Coordinates of C-alpha atoms in Angstrom, one line a residue:
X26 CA -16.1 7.4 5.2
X27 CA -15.1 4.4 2.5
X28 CA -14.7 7.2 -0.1
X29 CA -11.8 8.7 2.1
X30 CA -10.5 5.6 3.3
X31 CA -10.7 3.3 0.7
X32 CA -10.5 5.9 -3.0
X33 CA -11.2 3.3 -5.5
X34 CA -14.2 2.1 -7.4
X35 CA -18.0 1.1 -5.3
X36 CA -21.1 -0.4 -6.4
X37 CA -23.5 0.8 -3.8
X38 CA -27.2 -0.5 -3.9
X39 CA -29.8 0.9 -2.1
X40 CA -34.0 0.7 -1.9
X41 CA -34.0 4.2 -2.1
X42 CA -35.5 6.1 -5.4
X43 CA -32.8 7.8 -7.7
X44 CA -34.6 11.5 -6.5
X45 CA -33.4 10.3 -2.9
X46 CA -30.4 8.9 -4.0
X47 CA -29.8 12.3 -5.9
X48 CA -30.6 14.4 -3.1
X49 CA -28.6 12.7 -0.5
X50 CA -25.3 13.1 -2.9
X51 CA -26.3 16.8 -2.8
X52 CA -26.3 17.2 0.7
X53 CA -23.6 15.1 1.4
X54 CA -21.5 17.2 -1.8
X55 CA -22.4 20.7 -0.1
X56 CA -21.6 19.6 3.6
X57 CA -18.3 18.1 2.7
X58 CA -17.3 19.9 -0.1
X59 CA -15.4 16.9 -1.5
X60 CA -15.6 17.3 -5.4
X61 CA -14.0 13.7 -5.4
X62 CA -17.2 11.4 -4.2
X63 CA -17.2 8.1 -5.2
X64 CA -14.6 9.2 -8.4
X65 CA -11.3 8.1 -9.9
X66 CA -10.4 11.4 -10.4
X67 CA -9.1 13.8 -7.5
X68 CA -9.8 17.4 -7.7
X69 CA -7.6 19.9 -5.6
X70 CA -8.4 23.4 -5.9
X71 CA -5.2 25.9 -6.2
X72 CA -6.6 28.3 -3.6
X73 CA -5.7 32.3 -4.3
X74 CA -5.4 31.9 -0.7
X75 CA -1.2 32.0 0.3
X76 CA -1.7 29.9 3.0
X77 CA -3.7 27.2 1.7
X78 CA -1.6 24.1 1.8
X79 CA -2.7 22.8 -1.7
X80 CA 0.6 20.7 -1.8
X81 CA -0.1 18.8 0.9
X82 CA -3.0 17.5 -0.4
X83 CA -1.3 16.5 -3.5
X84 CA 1.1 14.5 -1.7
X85 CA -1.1 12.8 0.1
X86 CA -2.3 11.6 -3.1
X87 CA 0.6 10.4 -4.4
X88 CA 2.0 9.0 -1.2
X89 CA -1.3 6.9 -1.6
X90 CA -1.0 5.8 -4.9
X91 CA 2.9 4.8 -4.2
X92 CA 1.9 2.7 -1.7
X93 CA -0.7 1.0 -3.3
X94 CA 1.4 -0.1 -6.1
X95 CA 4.2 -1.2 -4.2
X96 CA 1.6 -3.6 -2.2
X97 CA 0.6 -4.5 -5.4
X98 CA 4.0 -5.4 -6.8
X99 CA 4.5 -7.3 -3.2
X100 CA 1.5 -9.3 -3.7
X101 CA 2.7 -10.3 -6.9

């Protein structure tokens, strides 16, 4: 949920081994299917599939990233 809410860098600790942490990222990678977790980078795939709405996505991005600079430059 922060990854989709908040997209920007985490430092997450945990007592859990790295083979736990490692499988849980697997899990949570296949039941999501979000190629973005925990990065700065934002994959979209261009589905073959006409009425994929790949665009969207994309703008959401941006609309994001808009906003967060203009608070930025607001702040300032």
């Amino acid at each position: 949920d922060l990854h989709s809410k908040f997209p920007c860098d985490f430092i997450l600790y945990t007592g859990s081994t790295q083979d736990e942490i490692i499988d849980t990222l697997i899990n949570h990678l296949n039941s999501t299917k979000d190629p973005g977790l925990f990065s700065r980078f934002t994959f979209i795939s261009r589905s073959s599939d006409i009425n994929d709405n790949w665009h969207g996505n994309i703008e959401k991005i941006v609309d994001l990233i808009v906003s967060s600079r203009e608070e930025m430059n607001t702040m300032r």
